[in-house]
Amino acid sequence: MKQAIDAPTQLKDTHILSPEKWHLARVVPQVSDTDYGGGIYHGKYFALYNQARDIFMADLGVPYLSLMDRGVNLSVAELHTRFFKPVFYGDLVVVHTRISWLRSRSFGVEQKMVCTDERTKTDILANQVEMNLVCTGKGAGAQPLPADLRRGILDYYRG
């Protein structure tokens, strides 16, 4: 049975948000995130993206911990990743995050990991992810997004 939503932006009641407004958060890869070659192990990139999403949510005024305290989670329903360049321990890493669409129980997140080449002082896109997050709780199935989270997202993109 297919669970993924092929085109969430084309569904009724989907809010399309500002495509140009990105939230920036510096993340710091740890030596424990690396593989034998000194690069960030591919599975550890998601922890760095999660770190940046936590910062973004706190800046929205809805820290993720406040959702957890209410028994609410944002579960990854779909995830697409593209790797372009390895990231290494010690690299200056900034994660760009934006919410591309919003529905009553889910939203789309796009994130890009950008590293600065210290020699040339240029930014290099290292990898990117797109994901659909669904609001879940203790019961089965999706539930409506908390009102404060929805309001925080909409206010951020209106501002």
CSV table of C-alpha atoms in Angstrom, one decimal, residues 21-111:
chain,number,residue,atom,x,y,z
A,21,LYS,CA,12.8,32.8,3.2
A,22,TRP,CA,15.4,30.5,4.8
A,23,HIS,CA,16.3,30.1,8.4
A,24,LEU,CA,20.0,29.7,9.0
A,25,ALA,CA,21.6,27.7,11.8
A,26,ARG,CA,25.2,26.9,12.4
A,27,VAL,CA,25.8,23.2,13.3
A,28,VAL,CA,29.0,21.7,14.5
A,29,PRO,CA,30.0,18.3,13.3
A,30,GLN,CA,31.7,16.3,16.0
A,31,VAL,CA,34.6,13.9,15.6
A,32,SER,CA,32.2,11.1,16.6
A,33,ASP,CA,30.2,11.9,13.5
A,34,THR,CA,33.0,10.9,11.1
A,35,ASP,CA,33.9,7.8,9.3
A,36,TYR,CA,37.3,6.2,8.7
A,37,GLY,CA,38.0,8.7,5.9
A,38,GLY,CA,37.4,11.7,8.2
A,39,GLY,CA,34.2,12.7,6.5
A,40,ILE,CA,30.8,12.9,8.2
A,41,TYR,CA,29.3,9.4,8.1
A,42,HIS,CA,26.2,9.6,5.8
A,43,GLY,CA,23.8,8.6,8.6
A,44,LYS,CA,25.0,11.4,10.9
A,45,TYR,CA,23.9,14.1,8.5
A,46,PHE,CA,20.4,13.6,9.7
A,47,ALA,CA,21.3,14.4,13.3
A,48,LEU,CA,22.9,17.7,12.1
A,49,TYR,CA,19.7,18.5,10.1
A,50,ASN,CA,17.7,17.7,13.2
A,51,GLN,CA,19.8,20.0,15.3
A,52,ALA,CA,19.1,22.8,12.8
A,53,ARG,CA,15.4,22.1,12.8
A,54,ASP,CA,15.4,22.2,16.6
A,55,ILE,CA,17.0,25.7,16.5
A,56,PHE,CA,14.5,26.8,13.9
A,57,MET,CA,11.5,25.6,16.0
A,58,ALA,CA,12.9,27.4,19.0
A,59,ASP,CA,13.2,30.5,17.0
A,60,LEU,CA,9.5,30.1,15.9
A,61,GLY,CA,8.7,30.1,19.6
A,62,VAL,CA,7.8,26.4,19.8
A,63,PRO,CA,10.8,24.4,21.0
A,64,TYR,CA,10.5,20.7,20.1
A,65,LEU,CA,10.7,19.8,23.7
A,66,SER,CA,7.4,21.7,24.3
A,67,LEU,CA,5.8,19.4,21.8
A,68,MET,CA,7.2,16.3,23.4
A,69,ASP,CA,6.0,17.5,26.8
A,70,ARG,CA,2.5,17.5,25.3
A,71,GLY,CA,2.9,14.0,23.8
A,72,VAL,CA,3.3,15.3,20.2
A,73,ASN,CA,5.9,14.2,17.7
A,74,LEU,CA,6.8,15.3,14.2
A,75,SER,CA,7.4,12.0,12.4
A,76,VAL,CA,9.3,11.7,9.2
A,77,ALA,CA,6.8,10.3,6.6
A,78,GLU,CA,9.1,10.8,3.6
A,79,LEU,CA,12.7,11.7,3.0
A,80,HIS,CA,14.8,12.5,-0.1
A,81,THR,CA,18.5,13.2,0.2
A,82,ARG,CA,21.1,14.3,-2.3
A,83,PHE,CA,24.8,14.3,-1.5
A,84,PHE,CA,27.2,16.6,-3.5
A,85,LYS,CA,30.3,17.0,-1.5
A,86,PRO,CA,31.6,15.5,1.7
A,87,VAL,CA,31.6,17.4,4.9
A,88,PHE,CA,34.5,17.0,7.3
A,89,TYR,CA,35.1,17.4,11.0
A,90,GLY,CA,36.1,21.0,11.5
A,91,ASP,CA,34.2,22.4,8.5
A,92,LEU,CA,32.1,25.5,9.1
A,93,VAL,CA,28.6,24.3,8.4
A,94,VAL,CA,25.4,26.3,8.1
A,95,VAL,CA,22.1,24.6,7.5
A,96,HIS,CA,19.4,26.5,5.6
A,97,THR,CA,15.9,25.4,6.6
A,98,ARG,CA,12.5,26.4,5.2
A,99,ILE,CA,9.0,25.0,5.3
A,100,SER,CA,7.7,24.8,1.8
A,101,TRP,CA,4.1,23.8,2.4
A,102,LEU,CA,1.7,23.4,5.4
A,103,ARG,CA,-1.4,21.3,5.9
A,104,SER,CA,-3.5,20.7,8.9
A,105,ARG,CA,-1.5,17.6,10.0
A,106,SER,CA,1.7,17.8,8.1
A,107,PHE,CA,4.3,20.0,6.4
A,108,GLY,CA,7.2,19.9,4.1
A,109,VAL,CA,10.7,20.8,5.1
A,110,GLU,CA,13.6,21.6,2.8
A,111,GLN,CA,17.1,21.8,4.2
